[in-house]
Amino acid sequence: MHQSRHDGHVHYGAHLKSEWLLDPHVAYLNHGTVGAPPIRVLNERKRLLDEIEHQPAQFLLRELADVDASGAPAVPRMRVAAERVAQFVGAKVDNLGFVDNATTGVNAVLRSFPFTAGDELLYTSLGYGGVNHAVAYAAERSGATTRVVTLPQPGAAASDYVAAIEEQLRAQTRMLIVDHITSQTALVLPLREIATLCHQHGVLVLADGAHAPGAIDLDVESLGVDWYAANLHKWAFTPRSSGFLWAAPEHHATLRPTVISWGWKNGLAAEFDLLGTRDPTPWLVSGFAIDLYEEWGGHEICQYNHSLVFTQAKRLAEAWGTSFATPEELIGTMAYVSLPDAAGSSRADAVGLQAALLAEDHIEVPVFADEGRLTCRLSAQIYNDARDFDRLMDAVIRRCEA
Ligand SMILES: Cc1ncc(COP(=O)(O)O)c(C=O)c1O
């Protein structure tokens, strides 16, 4: 390891960029969007790919998964990986199955849950568009209805999000689909409180934790939700596509993966570990990726990223003459910041600014048009430091003055 260590700590900042394949000239402030695995993880994945090719039949048919839940192979490779992931996210391994990504996990739940006509699926105004489509699809097929809860924009207190949901729960509400960390607005919602509230009203909770593993400390079993779909490839250093779906034991019997294969009705592990022939290395390398994440600091990574993005969000808003009022407890490793009025207001302005920042200023950051003004979502990862944010701050000011 070439980075210096003092007191057992890895020093974070720009020098760590060499641990990634990321373009060294680009200030990469968009780690959250699709993640970025460190080179060491990519190399380990290549090693696994070679190992598979040495004896593909043995590896993929006889070592990978226990599809008939017979106990053979004694230690299916997918379960070894699942054990490590389960430990990392605070889950019991028997409640955890691998999926391609959070979208697939959410789809598995929504497409197998026995909704009936008259059920209502409640989702939120801050939810992820692709997931909202899956909600609509599940309702359309079953004769259920959908309704959206309008959640406060960033700046509100945690309790305001719980109150907004409480106000919209109805006798017919069957399931709430809610983010743990919202996508565009980057809010860490009070999921435990939301789940408690919903269960008091007899409403099931499907949590979309796409951004959570590796971004915040996670203890899935204690959240009190019914299902938790998440990605490892965004913040937990794994390659794409590697997600997992956690389900409370009482839901295993009705839960099906999006693809039915050999493990049908043989338990969650058998059903999810083998969905036909495919590349299993994104999941199999997850233990290596999590080991590296922990070697580089684990919780300290969350703390560094959190404090960097929170500090810089406030600083940028001040420099841009906008405000950043999101309470710190609702911030993980991303922050949603308003741009100056002079930056524009339309979707075309947002697209143009994002493209210009990348092409001319070599800054990767997502820009949105939201309620008549432009905003950006900042991500902080351990290869970032204040200088990346300085570049964004100055580039936006320069463009607004031009
Ligand atoms: C809240 C949320 N849900 C779902 C997704 C989709 O993730 P994936 O494409 O890995 O399924 C995202 C991606 O940013 C997200 O932020």
Short mmCIF file of N, CA, C and O and ligand atoms in Angstrom, two decimals, residues 32-34 100-104 106 126-128 131 179-184 208-211 231 233-234 334 377, ligand 1:
data_model
loop_
_atom_site.label_atom_id
_atom_site.label_comp_id
_atom_site.label_asym_id
_atom_site.label_seq_id
_atom_site.Cartn_x
_atom_site.Cartn_y
_atom_site.Cartn_z
N GLY A 32 -21.53 8.52 -6.34
CA GLY A 32 -22.79 7.84 -6.02
C GLY A 32 -23.53 7.30 -7.23
O GLY A 32 -24.30 6.34 -7.10
N THR A 33 -23.32 7.88 -8.39
CA THR A 33 -24.21 7.54 -9.48
C THR A 33 -24.14 6.07 -9.89
O THR A 33 -25.16 5.40 -9.96
N VAL A 34 -22.95 5.59 -10.17
CA VAL A 34 -22.82 4.16 -10.52
C VAL A 34 -21.66 3.52 -9.78
O VAL A 34 -21.22 2.42 -10.11
N ASP A 100 -28.93 -8.40 -9.14
CA ASP A 100 -28.04 -7.57 -9.96
C ASP A 100 -27.86 -6.18 -9.35
O ASP A 100 -26.77 -5.63 -9.37
N ASN A 101 -28.93 -5.62 -8.89
CA ASN A 101 -28.89 -4.22 -8.43
C ASN A 101 -30.17 -3.94 -7.63
O ASN A 101 -31.07 -4.79 -7.56
N ALA A 102 -30.25 -2.74 -7.09
CA ALA A 102 -31.42 -2.38 -6.27
C ALA A 102 -32.71 -2.45 -7.10
O ALA A 102 -33.76 -2.88 -6.60
N THR A 103 -32.64 -2.04 -8.34
CA THR A 103 -33.83 -2.07 -9.20
C THR A 103 -34.37 -3.50 -9.29
O THR A 103 -35.59 -3.73 -9.19
N THR A 104 -33.49 -4.45 -9.49
CA THR A 104 -33.90 -5.85 -9.60
C THR A 104 -34.48 -6.35 -8.28
O THR A 104 -35.47 -7.09 -8.26
N VAL A 106 -35.99 -4.59 -5.91
CA VAL A 106 -37.31 -3.99 -5.73
C VAL A 106 -38.32 -4.69 -6.65
O VAL A 106 -39.45 -5.00 -6.24
N LEU A 126 -39.94 11.73 -3.66
CA LEU A 126 -38.48 11.77 -3.80
C LEU A 126 -37.92 10.42 -4.28
O LEU A 126 -36.72 10.23 -4.34
N GLY A 127 -38.83 9.49 -4.61
CA GLY A 127 -38.41 8.15 -5.03
C GLY A 127 -37.72 8.14 -6.39
O GLY A 127 -37.81 9.10 -7.16
N TYR A 128 -37.09 7.03 -6.68
CA TYR A 128 -36.29 6.88 -7.91
C TYR A 128 -37.21 6.50 -9.07
O TYR A 128 -38.04 5.59 -8.94
N VAL A 131 -37.74 2.84 -10.14
CA VAL A 131 -38.48 2.09 -9.12
C VAL A 131 -39.96 2.47 -9.16
O VAL A 131 -40.85 1.62 -9.03
N ASP A 179 -37.27 5.22 -0.03
CA ASP A 179 -35.81 5.19 -0.09
C ASP A 179 -35.21 5.28 1.30
O ASP A 179 -35.75 5.98 2.16
N HIS A 180 -34.08 4.63 1.48
CA HIS A 180 -33.29 4.89 2.68
C HIS A 180 -32.51 6.18 2.45
O HIS A 180 -32.52 7.07 3.30
N ILE A 181 -31.85 6.26 1.30
CA ILE A 181 -31.18 7.52 0.91
C ILE A 181 -31.77 7.92 -0.44
O ILE A 181 -31.70 7.15 -1.40
N THR A 182 -32.35 9.11 -0.50
CA THR A 182 -33.02 9.51 -1.74
C THR A 182 -31.98 9.78 -2.82
O THR A 182 -30.85 10.19 -2.53
N SER A 183 -32.39 9.56 -4.05
CA SER A 183 -31.43 9.56 -5.15
C SER A 183 -30.94 10.96 -5.49
O SER A 183 -29.79 11.31 -5.27
N GLN A 184 -31.84 11.79 -6.01
CA GLN A 184 -31.43 13.12 -6.45
C GLN A 184 -31.15 14.04 -5.27
O GLN A 184 -30.14 14.74 -5.24
N ASP A 208 -35.80 0.96 -0.33
CA ASP A 208 -34.84 1.03 -1.42
C ASP A 208 -33.56 1.64 -0.85
O ASP A 208 -33.47 2.86 -0.67
N GLY A 209 -32.60 0.76 -0.58
CA GLY A 209 -31.34 1.22 0.02
C GLY A 209 -30.23 1.29 -1.01
O GLY A 209 -29.07 1.01 -0.68
N ALA A 210 -30.56 1.68 -2.23
CA ALA A 210 -29.58 1.67 -3.33
C ALA A 210 -28.25 2.32 -2.95
O ALA A 210 -27.19 1.87 -3.36
N HIS A 211 -28.32 3.41 -2.18
CA HIS A 211 -27.11 4.18 -1.88
C HIS A 211 -26.51 3.88 -0.52
O HIS A 211 -25.52 4.52 -0.15
N ASN A 231 -27.59 -1.79 -3.23
CA ASN A 231 -26.42 -1.97 -4.10
C ASN A 231 -25.15 -2.04 -3.28
O ASN A 231 -25.00 -1.28 -2.32
N HIS A 233 -22.42 -1.94 -5.34
CA HIS A 233 -21.52 -1.33 -6.33
C HIS A 233 -21.46 0.19 -6.27
O HIS A 233 -20.64 0.79 -6.94
N LYS A 234 -22.33 0.82 -5.49
CA LYS A 234 -22.21 2.28 -5.42
C LYS A 234 -21.12 2.71 -4.42
O LYS A 234 -20.20 3.42 -4.78
N MET A 334 -23.47 12.27 0.31
CA MET A 334 -23.86 13.12 -0.83
C MET A 334 -24.64 14.32 -0.28
O MET A 334 -25.21 14.25 0.80
N ARG A 377 -25.85 17.59 -7.25
CA ARG A 377 -25.67 16.62 -6.17
C ARG A 377 -24.19 16.29 -6.05
O ARG A 377 -23.57 15.79 -6.99
C1 LIG B 1 -32.83 5.44 -4.59
C2 LIG B 1 -32.34 4.68 -5.78
N1 LIG B 1 -32.97 3.56 -6.15
C3 LIG B 1 -32.55 2.83 -7.20
C4 LIG B 1 -31.45 3.20 -7.92
C5 LIG B 1 -31.05 2.35 -9.08
O1 LIG B 1 -29.88 1.68 -8.80
P1 LIG B 1 -29.48 0.49 -9.79
O2 LIG B 1 -29.48 1.08 -11.16
O3 LIG B 1 -28.13 0.06 -9.35
O4 LIG B 1 -30.52 -0.55 -9.63
C6 LIG B 1 -30.76 4.36 -7.60
C7 LIG B 1 -29.60 4.78 -8.39
O5 LIG B 1 -29.05 5.83 -8.24
C8 LIG B 1 -31.21 5.12 -6.50
O6 LIG B 1 -30.59 6.23 -6.14
#
